[in-house]
Tab-separated table of C-alpha atoms in Angstrom:
chain	number	residue	atom	x	y	z
U	1	UNK	CA	20.688	-31.573	-27.574
U	2	UNK	CA	23.709	-31.521	-25.347
U	3	UNK	CA	23.646	-30.397	-21.695
U	4	UNK	CA	26.758	-28.971	-20.120
U	5	UNK	CA	28.113	-30.504	-16.946
U	6	UNK	CA	27.238	-27.322	-15.041
U	7	UNK	CA	23.597	-27.421	-16.238
U	8	UNK	CA	23.398	-31.132	-15.529
U	9	UNK	CA	24.606	-30.607	-11.940
U	10	UNK	CA	22.091	-27.762	-11.436
U	11	UNK	CA	19.221	-29.979	-12.688
U	12	UNK	CA	20.415	-32.841	-10.513
U	13	UNK	CA	20.519	-30.593	-7.407
U	14	UNK	CA	16.940	-29.416	-8.110
U	15	UNK	CA	15.738	-33.005	-8.417
U	16	UNK	CA	17.503	-34.037	-5.207
U	17	UNK	CA	16.121	-31.012	-3.355
U	18	UNK	CA	12.582	-31.837	-4.554
U	19	UNK	CA	12.955	-35.498	-3.509
U	20	UNK	CA	14.171	-34.441	-0.049
U	21	UNK	CA	11.240	-32.038	0.353
U	22	UNK	CA	8.793	-34.813	-0.602
U	23	UNK	CA	10.455	-37.255	1.807
U	24	UNK	CA	10.194	-34.719	4.610
U	25	UNK	CA	6.474	-34.203	3.859
U	26	UNK	CA	5.853	-37.952	3.905
U	27	UNK	CA	7.801	-38.341	7.155
U	28	UNK	CA	5.836	-35.519	8.795
U	29	UNK	CA	2.526	-37.025	7.668
U	30	UNK	CA	3.537	-40.441	9.013
U	31	UNK	CA	4.484	-38.918	12.359
U	32	UNK	CA	1.111	-37.192	12.589
U	33	UNK	CA	-0.693	-40.423	11.748
U	34	UNK	CA	1.279	-42.379	14.340
U	35	UNK	CA	0.456	-39.783	16.985
U	36	UNK	CA	-3.233	-39.989	16.133
U	37	UNK	CA	-3.183	-43.791	16.125
U	38	UNK	CA	-1.070	-44.304	19.247
U	39	UNK	CA	-1.559	-47.823	20.472
U	40	UNK	CA	-3.483	-48.450	23.624
U	41	UNK	CA	-1.282	-50.548	25.861
U	42	UNK	CA	-2.586	-52.589	28.770
U	43	UNK	CA	-0.300	-54.287	31.266
U	44	UNK	CA	-2.074	-57.335	32.694
U	45	UNK	CA	-0.957	-58.149	36.227
U	46	UNK	CA	-1.940	-60.864	38.655
U	47	UNK	CA	-3.708	-59.785	41.791
U	48	UNK	CA	-0.819	-61.147	43.852
U	49	UNK	CA	2.294	-58.996	43.642
U	50	UNK	CA	5.195	-60.739	41.924
U	51	UNK	CA	8.688	-59.342	42.531
U	52	UNK	CA	9.406	-59.510	38.790
U	53	UNK	CA	7.026	-56.567	38.458
U	54	UNK	CA	9.597	-54.290	40.109
U	55	UNK	CA	12.039	-54.586	37.203
U	56	UNK	CA	9.295	-54.542	34.605
U	57	UNK	CA	7.722	-51.325	35.885
U	58	UNK	CA	11.117	-49.658	36.247
U	59	UNK	CA	11.751	-50.331	32.543
U	60	UNK	CA	8.251	-49.217	31.640
U	61	UNK	CA	8.621	-45.906	33.502
U	62	UNK	CA	11.786	-45.166	31.511
U	63	UNK	CA	9.778	-45.417	28.285
U	64	UNK	CA	7.394	-42.706	29.453
U	65	UNK	CA	4.445	-44.235	27.626
U	66	UNK	CA	0.786	-43.967	28.481
U	67	UNK	CA	-0.345	-47.401	29.598
U	68	UNK	CA	-3.129	-48.806	31.717
U	69	UNK	CA	-2.736	-51.539	34.282
U	70	UNK	CA	-5.273	-54.334	34.079
U	71	UNK	CA	-5.722	-56.245	37.356
U	72	UNK	CA	-6.513	-59.921	36.809
U	73	UNK	CA	-8.257	-60.460	40.125
U	74	UNK	CA	-10.277	-58.983	42.918
U	75	UNK	CA	-7.517	-57.409	45.024
U	76	UNK	CA	-7.557	-54.130	43.119
U	77	UNK	CA	-7.183	-51.968	46.231
U	78	UNK	CA	-4.046	-53.850	47.299
U	79	UNK	CA	-2.521	-53.330	43.872
U	80	UNK	CA	-3.494	-49.654	43.857
U	81	UNK	CA	-1.651	-49.254	47.161
U	82	UNK	CA	1.418	-50.969	45.719
U	83	UNK	CA	1.210	-48.809	42.569
U	84	UNK	CA	1.097	-45.665	44.715
U	85	UNK	CA	4.130	-46.840	46.718
U	86	UNK	CA	6.029	-47.288	43.444
U	87	UNK	CA	4.683	-43.988	42.057
U	88	UNK	CA	3.551	-45.695	38.866
U	89	UNK	CA	0.899	-43.121	37.991
U	90	UNK	CA	-0.963	-45.386	35.573
U	91	UNK	CA	-4.720	-45.862	35.368
U	92	UNK	CA	-5.794	-49.141	36.922
U	93	UNK	CA	-8.768	-51.139	35.695
U	94	UNK	CA	-10.448	-54.422	36.415
U	95	UNK	CA	-11.248	-57.186	33.958
U	96	UNK	CA	-14.900	-56.062	34.020
U	97	UNK	CA	-13.847	-52.553	32.935
U	98	UNK	CA	-11.493	-53.827	30.222
U	99	UNK	CA	-12.795	-53.457	26.673
U	100	UNK	CA	-10.889	-53.914	23.456
U	101	UNK	CA	-12.084	-51.282	21.019
U	102	UNK	CA	-9.774	-51.787	18.052
U	103	UNK	CA	-7.027	-53.933	16.634
U	104	UNK	CA	-4.624	-51.089	17.461
U	105	UNK	CA	-4.455	-52.246	21.082
U	106	UNK	CA	-2.149	-54.625	22.875
U	107	UNK	CA	-1.955	-56.440	26.170
U	108	UNK	CA	1.359	-57.319	27.778
U	109	UNK	CA	1.558	-60.021	30.430
U	110	UNK	CA	4.788	-59.475	32.387
U	111	UNK	CA	4.135	-62.644	34.430
U	112	UNK	CA	1.987	-65.612	33.457
U	113	UNK	CA	1.513	-68.981	35.095
U	114	UNK	CA	1.899	-72.354	33.444
U	115	UNK	CA	-1.760	-73.093	34.227
U	116	UNK	CA	-2.867	-69.949	32.388
U	117	UNK	CA	-0.804	-70.952	29.366
U	118	UNK	CA	-2.416	-74.415	29.420
U	119	UNK	CA	-5.887	-72.855	29.704
U	120	UNK	CA	-5.203	-70.458	26.816
U	121	UNK	CA	-3.864	-73.265	24.625
U	122	UNK	CA	-6.925	-75.353	25.521
U	123	UNK	CA	-9.245	-72.445	24.618
U	124	UNK	CA	-10.938	-72.460	28.004
U	125	UNK	CA	-12.549	-69.344	29.431
U	126	UNK	CA	-12.412	-69.947	33.171
U	127	UNK	CA	-9.906	-67.416	34.552
U	128	UNK	CA	-9.488	-63.665	34.313
U	129	UNK	CA	-6.413	-64.212	32.146
U	130	UNK	CA	-8.247	-66.413	29.657
U	131	UNK	CA	-11.175	-63.976	29.525
U	132	UNK	CA	-8.788	-61.123	28.647
U	133	UNK	CA	-7.027	-63.242	26.024
U	134	UNK	CA	-10.357	-64.239	24.479
U	135	UNK	CA	-11.446	-60.569	24.214
U	136	UNK	CA	-8.142	-59.732	22.564
U	137	UNK	CA	-8.533	-62.577	20.065
U	138	UNK	CA	-12.107	-61.539	19.252
U	139	UNK	CA	-11.111	-57.930	18.518
U	140	UNK	CA	-7.696	-58.500	16.959
U	141	UNK	CA	-5.598	-56.944	19.736
U	142	UNK	CA	-1.993	-58.113	20.042
U	143	UNK	CA	-0.877	-60.187	23.033
U	144	UNK	CA	2.656	-60.340	24.383
U	145	UNK	CA	4.175	-62.481	27.139
U	146	UNK	CA	7.437	-61.392	28.689
U	147	UNK	CA	9.861	-64.327	28.538
U	148	UNK	CA	11.211	-63.655	32.028
U	149	UNK	CA	7.663	-63.971	33.395
U	150	UNK	CA	6.839	-67.384	31.970
U	151	UNK	CA	6.885	-70.130	34.558
U	152	UNK	CA	9.865	-72.365	33.862
U	153	UNK	CA	10.167	-76.122	34.129
U	154	UNK	CA	12.455	-77.374	36.893
U	155	UNK	CA	14.142	-80.011	34.751
U	156	UNK	CA	13.105	-82.786	37.131
U	157	UNK	CA	9.778	-83.416	35.424
U	158	UNK	CA	9.242	-86.651	33.480
U	159	UNK	CA	10.104	-86.306	29.791
U	160	UNK	CA	6.513	-86.905	28.657
U	161	UNK	CA	5.307	-84.092	30.953
U	162	UNK	CA	7.942	-81.690	29.609
U	163	UNK	CA	6.948	-82.487	26.039
U	164	UNK	CA	3.284	-81.878	26.832
U	165	UNK	CA	4.000	-78.490	28.452
U	166	UNK	CA	6.229	-77.464	25.534
U	167	UNK	CA	3.402	-78.443	23.176
U	168	UNK	CA	1.136	-75.970	25.003
U	169	UNK	CA	3.771	-73.265	24.579
U	170	UNK	CA	4.031	-74.004	20.854
U	171	UNK	CA	0.239	-73.898	20.625
U	172	UNK	CA	0.008	-70.358	22.026
U	173	UNK	CA	2.686	-69.238	19.589
U	174	UNK	CA	0.435	-70.513	16.800
U	175	UNK	CA	-2.287	-68.209	18.184
U	176	UNK	CA	0.052	-65.275	17.351
U	177	UNK	CA	0.823	-64.603	20.980
U	178	UNK	CA	4.386	-63.349	21.010
U	179	UNK	CA	6.995	-63.956	23.671
U	180	UNK	CA	9.338	-61.004	23.995
U	181	UNK	CA	12.527	-60.275	25.934
U	182	UNK	CA	12.194	-56.518	26.147
U	183	UNK	CA	9.107	-54.293	26.398
U	184	UNK	CA	10.817	-51.694	24.217
U	185	UNK	CA	10.483	-54.083	21.274
U	186	UNK	CA	6.731	-53.470	21.086
U	187	UNK	CA	6.391	-49.935	22.397
């Protein structure tokens, strides 16, 4: 049986139209699922204000995402005042209030100290930061450190010290903690 070129083109158009309709359905379903399963995002901040937070929160406000700020200390009222000054408009919680409920959650640390990195790599549970990280590990939540917020070496340290600190950094990477340049990469 021979099909004319005209009939062939008509059949081909029908097939393409049907494929496009199916793709649109799949895309719509995926969008609905992603809306239902929107990630919970927590921004973990030290109780002491760090000026690097200014730039971070400016970028975060541009994304217009629903996040919660997790205060890693006792000076919650001071941070609330600062958040009001900056018109952040995010919910603020303490470490005691923080609960990881699913593996569809993530915690971003815009600023983290070298000591906290050492404690995390050593699997200690003695600071608010390490308690939050432990809860995330236990429930499968993702953890991100902003590269600009990681305490840098001065370059004057003895070589053996530098190697030891870099070993701690490698260790946390093995824990699937990711270091990112831009918050948009994970939002």
